[in-house]
Structure formats: C-alpha cells, structure tokens
Coordinates of C-alpha atoms in Angstrom, one line a residue:
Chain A
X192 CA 14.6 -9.9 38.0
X193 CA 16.3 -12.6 36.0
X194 CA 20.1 -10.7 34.9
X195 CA 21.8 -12.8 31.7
X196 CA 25.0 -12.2 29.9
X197 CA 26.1 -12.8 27.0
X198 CA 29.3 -12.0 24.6
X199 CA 28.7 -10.0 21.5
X200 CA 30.2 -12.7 18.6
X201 CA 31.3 -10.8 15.5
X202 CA 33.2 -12.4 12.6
X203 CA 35.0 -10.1 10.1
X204 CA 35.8 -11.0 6.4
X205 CA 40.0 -11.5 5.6
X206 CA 40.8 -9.0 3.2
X207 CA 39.5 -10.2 -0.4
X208 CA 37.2 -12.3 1.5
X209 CA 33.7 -12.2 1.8
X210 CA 31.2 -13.6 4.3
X211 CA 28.1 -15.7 3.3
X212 CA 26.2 -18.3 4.7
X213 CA 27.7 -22.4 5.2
X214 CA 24.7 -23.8 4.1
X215 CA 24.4 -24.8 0.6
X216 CA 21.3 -22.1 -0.4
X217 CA 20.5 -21.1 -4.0
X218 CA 22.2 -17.9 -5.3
X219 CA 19.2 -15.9 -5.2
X220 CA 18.8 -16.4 -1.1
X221 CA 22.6 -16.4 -0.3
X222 CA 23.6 -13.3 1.9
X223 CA 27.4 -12.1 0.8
X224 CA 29.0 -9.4 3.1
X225 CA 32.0 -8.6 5.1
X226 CA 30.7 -8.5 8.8
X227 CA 28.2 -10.5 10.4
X228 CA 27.7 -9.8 14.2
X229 CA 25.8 -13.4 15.3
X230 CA 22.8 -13.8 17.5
X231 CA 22.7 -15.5 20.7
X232 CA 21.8 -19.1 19.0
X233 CA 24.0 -18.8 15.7
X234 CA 27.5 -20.7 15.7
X235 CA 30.6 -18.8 13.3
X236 CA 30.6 -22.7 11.7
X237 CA 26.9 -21.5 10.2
X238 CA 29.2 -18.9 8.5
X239 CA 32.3 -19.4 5.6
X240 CA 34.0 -17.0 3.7
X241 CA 34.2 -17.0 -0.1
X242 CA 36.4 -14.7 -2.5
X243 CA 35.5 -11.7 -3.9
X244 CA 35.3 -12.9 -7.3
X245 CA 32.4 -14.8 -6.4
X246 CA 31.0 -12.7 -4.0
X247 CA 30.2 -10.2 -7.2
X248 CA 29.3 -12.9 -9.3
X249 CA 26.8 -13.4 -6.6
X250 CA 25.7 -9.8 -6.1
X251 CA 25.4 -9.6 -9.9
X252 CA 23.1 -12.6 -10.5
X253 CA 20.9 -10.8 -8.1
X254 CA 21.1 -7.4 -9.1
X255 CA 20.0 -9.2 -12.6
X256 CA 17.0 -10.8 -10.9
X257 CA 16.1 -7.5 -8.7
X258 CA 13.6 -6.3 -12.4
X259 CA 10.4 -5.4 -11.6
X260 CA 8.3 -6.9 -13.6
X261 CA 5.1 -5.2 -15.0
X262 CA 1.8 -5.6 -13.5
X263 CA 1.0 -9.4 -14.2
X264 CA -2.2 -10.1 -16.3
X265 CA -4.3 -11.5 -13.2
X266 CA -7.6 -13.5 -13.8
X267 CA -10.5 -12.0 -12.2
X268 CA -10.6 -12.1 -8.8
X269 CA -13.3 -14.9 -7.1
X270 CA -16.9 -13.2 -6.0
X271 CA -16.7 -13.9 -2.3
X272 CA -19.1 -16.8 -1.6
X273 CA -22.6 -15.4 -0.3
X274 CA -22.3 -16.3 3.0
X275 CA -26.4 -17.0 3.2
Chain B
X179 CA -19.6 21.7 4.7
X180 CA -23.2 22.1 7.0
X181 CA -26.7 22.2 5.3
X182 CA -26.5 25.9 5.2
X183 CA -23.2 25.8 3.6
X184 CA -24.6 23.1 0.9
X185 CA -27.6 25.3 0.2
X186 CA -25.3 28.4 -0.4
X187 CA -23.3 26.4 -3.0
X188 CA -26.4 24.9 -4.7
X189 CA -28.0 28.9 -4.8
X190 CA -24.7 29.5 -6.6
X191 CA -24.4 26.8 -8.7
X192 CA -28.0 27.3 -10.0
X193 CA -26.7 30.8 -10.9
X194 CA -23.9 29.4 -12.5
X195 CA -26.3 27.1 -14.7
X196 CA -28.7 29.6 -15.4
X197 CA -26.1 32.1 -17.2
X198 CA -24.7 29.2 -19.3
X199 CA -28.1 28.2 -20.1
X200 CA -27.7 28.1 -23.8
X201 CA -25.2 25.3 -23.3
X202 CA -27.1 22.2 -24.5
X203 CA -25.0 19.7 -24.2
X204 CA -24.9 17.2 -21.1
X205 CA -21.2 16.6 -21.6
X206 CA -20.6 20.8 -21.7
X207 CA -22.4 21.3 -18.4
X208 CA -21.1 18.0 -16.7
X209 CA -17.2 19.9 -17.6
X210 CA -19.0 23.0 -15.8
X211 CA -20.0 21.3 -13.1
X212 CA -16.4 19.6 -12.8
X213 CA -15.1 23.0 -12.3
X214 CA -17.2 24.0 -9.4
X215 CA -16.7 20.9 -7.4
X216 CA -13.3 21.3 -8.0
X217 CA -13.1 24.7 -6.8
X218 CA -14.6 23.9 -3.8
X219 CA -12.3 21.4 -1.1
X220 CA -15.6 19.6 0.2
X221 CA -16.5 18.5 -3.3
X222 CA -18.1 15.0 -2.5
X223 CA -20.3 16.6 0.2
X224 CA -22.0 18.8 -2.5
X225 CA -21.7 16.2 -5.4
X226 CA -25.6 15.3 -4.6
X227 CA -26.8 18.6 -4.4
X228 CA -25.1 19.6 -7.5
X229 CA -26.2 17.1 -9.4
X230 CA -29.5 17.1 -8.7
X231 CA -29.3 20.9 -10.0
X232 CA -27.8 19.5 -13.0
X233 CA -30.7 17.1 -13.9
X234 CA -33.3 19.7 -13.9
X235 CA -30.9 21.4 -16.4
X236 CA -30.3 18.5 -18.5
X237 CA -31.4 15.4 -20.4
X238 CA -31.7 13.1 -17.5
X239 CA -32.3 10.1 -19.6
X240 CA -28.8 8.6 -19.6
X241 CA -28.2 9.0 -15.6
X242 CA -32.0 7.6 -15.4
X243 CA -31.1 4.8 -17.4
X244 CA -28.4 4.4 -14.3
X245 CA -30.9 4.0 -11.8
X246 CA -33.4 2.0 -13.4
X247 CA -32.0 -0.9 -11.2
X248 CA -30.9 0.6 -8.4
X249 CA -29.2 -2.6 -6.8
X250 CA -26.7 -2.4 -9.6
X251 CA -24.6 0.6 -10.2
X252 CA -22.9 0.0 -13.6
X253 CA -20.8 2.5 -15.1
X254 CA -18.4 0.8 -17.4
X255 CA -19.1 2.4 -20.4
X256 CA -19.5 5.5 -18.1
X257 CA -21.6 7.6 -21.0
X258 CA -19.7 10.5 -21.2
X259 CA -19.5 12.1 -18.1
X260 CA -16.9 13.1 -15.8
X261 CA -18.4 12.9 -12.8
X262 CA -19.7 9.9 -11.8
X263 CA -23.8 10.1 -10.2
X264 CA -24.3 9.5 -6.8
X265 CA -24.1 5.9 -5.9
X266 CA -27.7 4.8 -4.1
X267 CA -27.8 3.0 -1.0
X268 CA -29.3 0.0 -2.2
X269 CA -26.4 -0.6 -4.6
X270 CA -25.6 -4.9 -4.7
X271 CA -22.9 -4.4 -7.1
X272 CA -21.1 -1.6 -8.3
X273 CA -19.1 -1.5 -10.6
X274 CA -16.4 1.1 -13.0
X275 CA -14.5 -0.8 -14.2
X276 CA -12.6 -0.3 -17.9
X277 CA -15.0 3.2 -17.5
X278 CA -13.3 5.8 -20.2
X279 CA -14.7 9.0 -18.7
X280 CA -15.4 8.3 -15.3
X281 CA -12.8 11.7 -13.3
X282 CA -14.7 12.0 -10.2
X283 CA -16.4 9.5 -8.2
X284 CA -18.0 10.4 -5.4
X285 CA -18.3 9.5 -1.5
X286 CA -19.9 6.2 -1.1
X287 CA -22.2 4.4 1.6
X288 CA -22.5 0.9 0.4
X289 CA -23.5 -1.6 2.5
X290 CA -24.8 -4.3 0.6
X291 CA -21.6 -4.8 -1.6
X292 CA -19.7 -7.5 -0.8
X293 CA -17.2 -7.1 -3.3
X294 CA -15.2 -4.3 -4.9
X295 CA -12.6 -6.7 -6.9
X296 CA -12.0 -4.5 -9.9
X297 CA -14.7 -2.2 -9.2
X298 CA -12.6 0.7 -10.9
X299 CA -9.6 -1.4 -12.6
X300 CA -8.5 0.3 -15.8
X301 CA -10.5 3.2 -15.4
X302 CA -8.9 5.2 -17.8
X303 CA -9.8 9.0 -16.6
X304 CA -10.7 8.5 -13.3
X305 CA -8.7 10.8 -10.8
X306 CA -10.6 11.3 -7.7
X307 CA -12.2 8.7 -5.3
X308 CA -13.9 10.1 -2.6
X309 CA -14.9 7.9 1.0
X310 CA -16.2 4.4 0.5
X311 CA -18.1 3.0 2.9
X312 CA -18.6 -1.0 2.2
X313 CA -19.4 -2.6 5.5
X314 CA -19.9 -5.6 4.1
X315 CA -17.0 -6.0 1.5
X316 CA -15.1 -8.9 1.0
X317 CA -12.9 -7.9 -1.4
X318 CA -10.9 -5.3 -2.8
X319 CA -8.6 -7.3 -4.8
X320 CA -7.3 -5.4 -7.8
X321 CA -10.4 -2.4 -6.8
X322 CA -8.0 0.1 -8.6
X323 CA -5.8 -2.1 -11.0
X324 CA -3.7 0.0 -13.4
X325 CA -6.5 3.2 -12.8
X326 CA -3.0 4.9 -14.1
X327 CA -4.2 8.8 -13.7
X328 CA -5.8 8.0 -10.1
X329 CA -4.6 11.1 -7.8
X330 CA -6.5 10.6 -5.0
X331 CA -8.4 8.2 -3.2
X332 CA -10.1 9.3 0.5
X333 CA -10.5 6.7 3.3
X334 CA -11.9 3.3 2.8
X335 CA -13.5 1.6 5.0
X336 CA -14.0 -2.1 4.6
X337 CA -13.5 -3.3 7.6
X338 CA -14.6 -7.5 6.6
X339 CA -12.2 -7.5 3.5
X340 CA -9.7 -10.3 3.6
X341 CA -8.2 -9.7 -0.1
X342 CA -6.0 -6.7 -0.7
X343 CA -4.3 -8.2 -3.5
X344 CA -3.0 -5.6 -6.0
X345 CA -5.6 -2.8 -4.7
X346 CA -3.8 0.2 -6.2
X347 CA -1.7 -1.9 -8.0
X348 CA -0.2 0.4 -11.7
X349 CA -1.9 3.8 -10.2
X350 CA 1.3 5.3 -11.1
X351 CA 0.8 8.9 -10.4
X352 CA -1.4 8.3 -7.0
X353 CA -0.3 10.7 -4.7
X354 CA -2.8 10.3 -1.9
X355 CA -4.6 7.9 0.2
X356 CA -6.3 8.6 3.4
X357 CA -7.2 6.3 5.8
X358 CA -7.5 2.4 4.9
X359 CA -9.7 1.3 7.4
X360 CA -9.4 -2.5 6.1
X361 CA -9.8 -5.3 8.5
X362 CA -6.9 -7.6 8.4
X363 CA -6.7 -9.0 5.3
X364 CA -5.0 -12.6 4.4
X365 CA -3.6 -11.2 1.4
X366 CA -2.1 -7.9 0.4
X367 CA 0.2 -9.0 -2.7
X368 CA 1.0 -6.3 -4.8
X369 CA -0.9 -3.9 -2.9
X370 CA 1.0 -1.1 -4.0
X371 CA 2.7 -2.5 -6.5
X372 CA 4.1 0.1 -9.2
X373 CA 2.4 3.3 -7.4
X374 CA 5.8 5.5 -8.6
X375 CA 4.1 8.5 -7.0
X376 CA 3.5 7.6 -3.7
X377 CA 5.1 8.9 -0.8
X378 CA 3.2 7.7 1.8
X379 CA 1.6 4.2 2.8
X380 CA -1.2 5.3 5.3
X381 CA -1.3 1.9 7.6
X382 CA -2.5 -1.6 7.1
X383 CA -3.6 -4.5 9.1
X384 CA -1.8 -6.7 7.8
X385 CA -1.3 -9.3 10.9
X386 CA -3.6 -11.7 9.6
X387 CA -1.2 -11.6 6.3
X388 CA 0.5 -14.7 4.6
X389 CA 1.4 -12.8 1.5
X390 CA 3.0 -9.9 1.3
X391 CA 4.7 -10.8 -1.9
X392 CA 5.6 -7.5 -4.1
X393 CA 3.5 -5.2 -1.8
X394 CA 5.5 -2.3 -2.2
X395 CA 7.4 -3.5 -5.7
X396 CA 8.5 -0.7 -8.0
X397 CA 7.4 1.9 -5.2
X398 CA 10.1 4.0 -5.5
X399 CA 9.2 7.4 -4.2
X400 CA 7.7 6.0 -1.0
X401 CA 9.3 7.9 2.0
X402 CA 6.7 7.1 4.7
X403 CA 5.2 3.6 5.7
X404 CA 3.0 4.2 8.2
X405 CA 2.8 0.9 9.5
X406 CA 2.7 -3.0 8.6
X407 CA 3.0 -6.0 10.4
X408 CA 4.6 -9.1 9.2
X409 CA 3.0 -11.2 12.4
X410 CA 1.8 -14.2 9.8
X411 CA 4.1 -13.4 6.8
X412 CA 4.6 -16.6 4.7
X413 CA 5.5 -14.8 1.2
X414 CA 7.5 -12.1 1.4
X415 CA 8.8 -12.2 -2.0
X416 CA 10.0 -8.7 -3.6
X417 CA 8.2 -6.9 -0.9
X418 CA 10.9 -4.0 -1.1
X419 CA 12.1 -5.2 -4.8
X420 CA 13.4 -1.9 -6.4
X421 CA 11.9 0.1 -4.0
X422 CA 13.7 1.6 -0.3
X423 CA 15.9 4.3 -1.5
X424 CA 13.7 7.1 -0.4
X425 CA 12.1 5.2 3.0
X426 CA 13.1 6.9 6.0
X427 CA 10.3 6.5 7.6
X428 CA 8.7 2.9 8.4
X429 CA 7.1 1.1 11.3
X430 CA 7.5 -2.9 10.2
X431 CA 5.7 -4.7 12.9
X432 CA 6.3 -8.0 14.3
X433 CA 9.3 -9.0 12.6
X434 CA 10.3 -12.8 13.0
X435 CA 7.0 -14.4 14.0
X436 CA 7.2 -16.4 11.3
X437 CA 10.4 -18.0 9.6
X438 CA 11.2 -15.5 6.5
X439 CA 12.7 -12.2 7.0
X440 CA 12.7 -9.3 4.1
X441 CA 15.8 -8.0 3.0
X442 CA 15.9 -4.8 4.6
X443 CA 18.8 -3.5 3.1
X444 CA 16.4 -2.2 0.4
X445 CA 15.7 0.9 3.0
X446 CA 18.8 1.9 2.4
X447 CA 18.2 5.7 4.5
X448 CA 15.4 4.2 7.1
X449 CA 16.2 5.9 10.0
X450 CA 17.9 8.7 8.7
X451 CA 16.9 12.5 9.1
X452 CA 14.0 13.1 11.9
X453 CA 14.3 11.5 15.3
X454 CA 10.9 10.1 13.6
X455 CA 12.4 8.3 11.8
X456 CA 15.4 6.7 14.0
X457 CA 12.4 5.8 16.6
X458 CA 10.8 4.1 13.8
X459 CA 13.9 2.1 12.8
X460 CA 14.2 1.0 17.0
X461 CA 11.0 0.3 17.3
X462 CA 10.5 -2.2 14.7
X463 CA 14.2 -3.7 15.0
X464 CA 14.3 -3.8 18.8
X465 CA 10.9 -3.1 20.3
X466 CA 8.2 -4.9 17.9
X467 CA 10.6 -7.9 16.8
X468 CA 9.5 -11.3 18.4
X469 CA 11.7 -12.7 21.1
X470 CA 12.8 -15.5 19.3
X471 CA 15.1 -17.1 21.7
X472 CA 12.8 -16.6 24.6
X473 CA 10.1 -18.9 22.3
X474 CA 12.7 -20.9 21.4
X475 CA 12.8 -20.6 18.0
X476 CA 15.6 -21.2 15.0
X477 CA 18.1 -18.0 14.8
X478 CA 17.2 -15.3 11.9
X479 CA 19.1 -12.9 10.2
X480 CA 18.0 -9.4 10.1
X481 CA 20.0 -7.6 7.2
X482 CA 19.7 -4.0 7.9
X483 CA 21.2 -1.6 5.4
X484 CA 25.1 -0.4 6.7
X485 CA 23.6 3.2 7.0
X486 CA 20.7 1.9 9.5
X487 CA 22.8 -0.2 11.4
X488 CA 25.3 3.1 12.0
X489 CA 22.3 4.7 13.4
X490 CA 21.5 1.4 16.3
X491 CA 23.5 1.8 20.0
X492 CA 25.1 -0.5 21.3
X493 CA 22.7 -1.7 23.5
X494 CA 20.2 -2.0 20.4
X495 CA 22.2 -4.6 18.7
X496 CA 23.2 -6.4 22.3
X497 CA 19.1 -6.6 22.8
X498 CA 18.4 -7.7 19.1
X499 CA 20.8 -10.3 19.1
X500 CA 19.9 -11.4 22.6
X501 CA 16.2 -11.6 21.2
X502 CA 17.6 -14.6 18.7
X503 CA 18.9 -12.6 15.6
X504 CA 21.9 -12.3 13.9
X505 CA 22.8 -9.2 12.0
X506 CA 24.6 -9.2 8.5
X507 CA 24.7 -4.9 7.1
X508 CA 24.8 -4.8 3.8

C-alpha cells in the first residue's frame, strides 16, 4: 500500500476581483470565478485575477453566444459503403 | 400478447369491421383501425394481424402497390394512411421520409438495411415507432430529423451503427425512447438536439465517440441521462448549450480521457434531490474520471456548478484533485 499526501491549494478572488485563467485564451473559453481549489499538477501562477468589470463583460459575451441555433440544414447523410 | 391473445383481438376486430361495413373508404377504416390499436397497449404485436383483416375489407391496391418490390419499402408519399403496413423481411431499403400521413409505424425486423439515415426525417404526422430491429445498419444519422409530433419511439437495435448524428434531432414533443441498443458509434452530434420534451436520455455507447458536439443542445426538460461516456471525446462543443437546469440525474462516463472537458456548470441541480442522484454526481466526478496524474497527463479543470460542488465531501474533492484536476464552481 503506497500512502501519499498532499495539501489542498485553494486561491480565493480579493473583493471586486475575479479569478480566470493566466493564459491568454479567447473570451469564449476563458473560465471567470471567485474560487478555484487547484489540482495536484496546477501552479496559482496558471491563475490571475481580473476586475469585476471585466469579468461581466466576459460572462456577457458568452451568455450572448450561449443561442441555440435551429436545426442546421444538413446534406444528406453518405450511404455507408457496401462493404462486399 | 400470445397467439391466443392475437386471435381474440383479430375475432374482435373482424366484428368491428363487419358492423362498419358500409364505410367504403380505405382512409375511414385505416382511422378505425387506428383506434383499436391504440386502445390496445400491445399495438405493434397485432398491427399484422389487423391489417391483414383490413385488406380483405378494403381496396388493397395501394398497400399492393407497396409490396410489389419487396426489397424496397417506400413510403414517402405515404398514400393516405395512418398506419404504416408491415415492413417485410426482405426490405434493402426502407424508407419514410418527408411521409405526410405516416402516425404509426410498426415493429420492425430488418436485417438487410444498412442504413436508416433519414429513414423517417420530416415525417410530418408520424407519432409512434415501434421496435426496429436492423442488424446490419450502418447508420442512423438524422433517422428522425425534425419528425416534430414524434411521441414515442420503442428500442432500437442497431448494434453495427457508427453514425448517431442528429438521430432525434427537432422531435420536439418526444417524450419517450426505450432502449438504444446502438453499438458505439463515432459520432453522435446533435443526437438530441432540440427534443424540448424529453426527460429522459435512455443510455448510449458513446466510448468510441469523437463528437459529441450539441448532443443534448436545446434539451431543456431533460432530468435523467442515463449514461454517456466521453472516453474519445474530441468535440464537445455545446453539448449542454442551453440545456442542464432540470438534470439531476446523469452518469457522464470517463471524464478526462481525452484533453476537453464540458462545462458542467450547465447541470446546475445534478446531484440534487434522490440519493440517486448525488451517487450519480460521485460516480462520474470521482469514480469514472481518468486518473490523470497517475497517466501523467496535463492538469484539467472540471467546472462543476456551485450547487454540485456543495453536495462533494471533502474527501471527494481531495481524491478528484489528487486524480490531476482542478476545480473552478461556477
């Protein structure tokens, strides 16, 4: 039996902060919130804070994108090759 | 229903002909002979029997003209009735598609059908699918596209299909499928997309999937998701896009085998309620979840809503973050 530890990591946003990823990702993909808790191979420098102002500009943009769409005109699906 | 059982109903529903034999019409007797089989709960078992009643009562000439090839079962301009003839065995092809009276289509052996892609898309009446059996099918891509007053639709079994692209894709008041008995599939995009009825998604194979992209899209009264698994995800785009607020329910499988991760903050009550439903939330979080660490793989982010995060221990989020995750509520 192989015993491990390991320290729970947490970082908490300041007050009119929010928490979102360091790595310069399109709006669409960028995670906003105000605790992340990090997994045993994530570093807090993977991790800045950004203001609220722009954390709801953020939210927004994707709450905009977040439509469905209706059903997509599709092209008629390929007749499986006859395997013969 | 046994044989004695069928005989009985077929005794009956030769009386029934027989007092409403002044009605002429095919289309008058085929709405008669909607009402019996849908008094009766084992409609597709007495569909043959039935119908063969019905063509010594009628002009048999359009059903005839049906089975005049009976490798090809075509029934896109559907010719009035309601309740489509039973399919032979021999059928090749088969196909409903844009039908405009087609209600009832009955249970189904089909072996020599390799594809059902659009077999029943935009079938404008039809409500009730009884069992398909296509042993051989390849495909069931976009089988039930936009059939918009589809209710029901029993188990399918097609267990060589590996397209499940938009299957029920705009049935919008489908309220119940049985058992989808599938294979594993390499695609299931927009399986479900815009079913605003449904409840419950029975389960799917789908860890042979790459794209999952806007399986459940526009599902918003699904509560129940019996079970998928995201073992070979590639596209997950929109899987829970304005969908999740009613999920409580929902086995994801095999979560971070791959690189993407959906936003599961959509399932904003999964977990919530029945102890059902909190085992369902473990299991696919803590249980299921690929060790990522152990197989040395790049951290991921698992973005549980706030409410299912509430509902982990302590020791769940010590064991999920041990396992190479980080975890961001929203």
């Amino acid at each position: 039996m192989i015993e491990s530890q390991f320290s729970v990591r947490c970082l908490e946003a300041s007050e009119g902060y929010f928490i979102t990823q360091a790595a310069d990702v399109p709006d669409s993909a960028r995670m906003v919130g105000k605790r992340v808790i990090l997994g045993v191979n994530d570093s807090p420098s993977n991790w800045k804070e950004i203001t609220a102002l722009e954390a709801a500009r953020i939210q927004t943009l994707q709450g905009m994108a977040a439509v469905t769409a209706p059903l997509p005109d599709i092209a008629e699906p390929a007749q499986p090759s006859d395997p013969e | 229903m046994d044989a004695a059982g069928i005989r009985a109903l077929a005794e009956s529903a030769k009386s029934y002909f027989a007092a409403i034999d002044d009605l002429a019409s095919t289309n008058e007797i085929q709405e008669r002979l909607t009402e019996i089989l849908m008094q009766n709960q084992e409609t597709f078992d007495t569909m043959a029997s039935l119908l063969q009643i019905m063509l010594g009562r009628t002009s048999a000439a359009k059903i005839y003209s049906l089975y005049q090839d009976p490798t090809a079962y075509n029934l896109t301009s559907s010719m009035g009735m309601a309740v489509a003839p039973p399919v032979p065995i021999e059928v090749a092809t088969l196909s409903c598609k844009n039908s405009s009276g087609i209600q009832y289509f009955p249970e189904a052996y089909i072996p020599y059908v390799t594809t059902l892609a659009s077999a029943f898309s935009n079938a404008a009446q039809l409500k009730v699918v009884g069992n398909i059996y296509a042993g051989n099918c390849k495909s069931l891509a976009q089988a039930f596209y936009n059939a918009y007053r589809l209710l029901i639709v029993e188990n399918i079994y097609a267990p060589e299909c590996t397209d499940a692209s938009y299957l029920f894709a705009g049935c919008s008041v489908l309220e119940r499928i049985g058992r989808l008995d599938i294979g594993t599939p390499a695609t299931v995009a927009g399986m479900f997309k815009l079913c605003t009825a449904l409840k419950t998604v029975p389960e799917v194979d789908t860890s042979a999937a790459t794209d999952l992209s806007y399986m459940f899209d526009g599902s918003a009264q699904i509560k129940r998701i019996e079970g998928i698994s995201f073992k070979s995800a590639a596209n997950i785009s929109s899987i829970f896009n304005q969908m999740g607020a009613n999920v409580e329910y929902a086995y994801l499988l095999d979560l971070g085998y791959t690189d993407v991760m959906p936003d599961l903050s959509a399932l904003t009550k999964w977990g919530t309620g029945k102890a059902e439903n909190l085992e369902s939330l473990r299991y696919s979080l803590v249980e299921s979840s690929c060790d990522r660490a152990a197989a040395g793989l790049p951290n991921l982010t698992m973005r549980p809503s706030q409410t299912s995060f509430a509902l982990l221990s302590s020791e769940d989020v010590a064991r999920i973050i041990a396992k190479g995750y980080t975890i961001f509520p929203k």
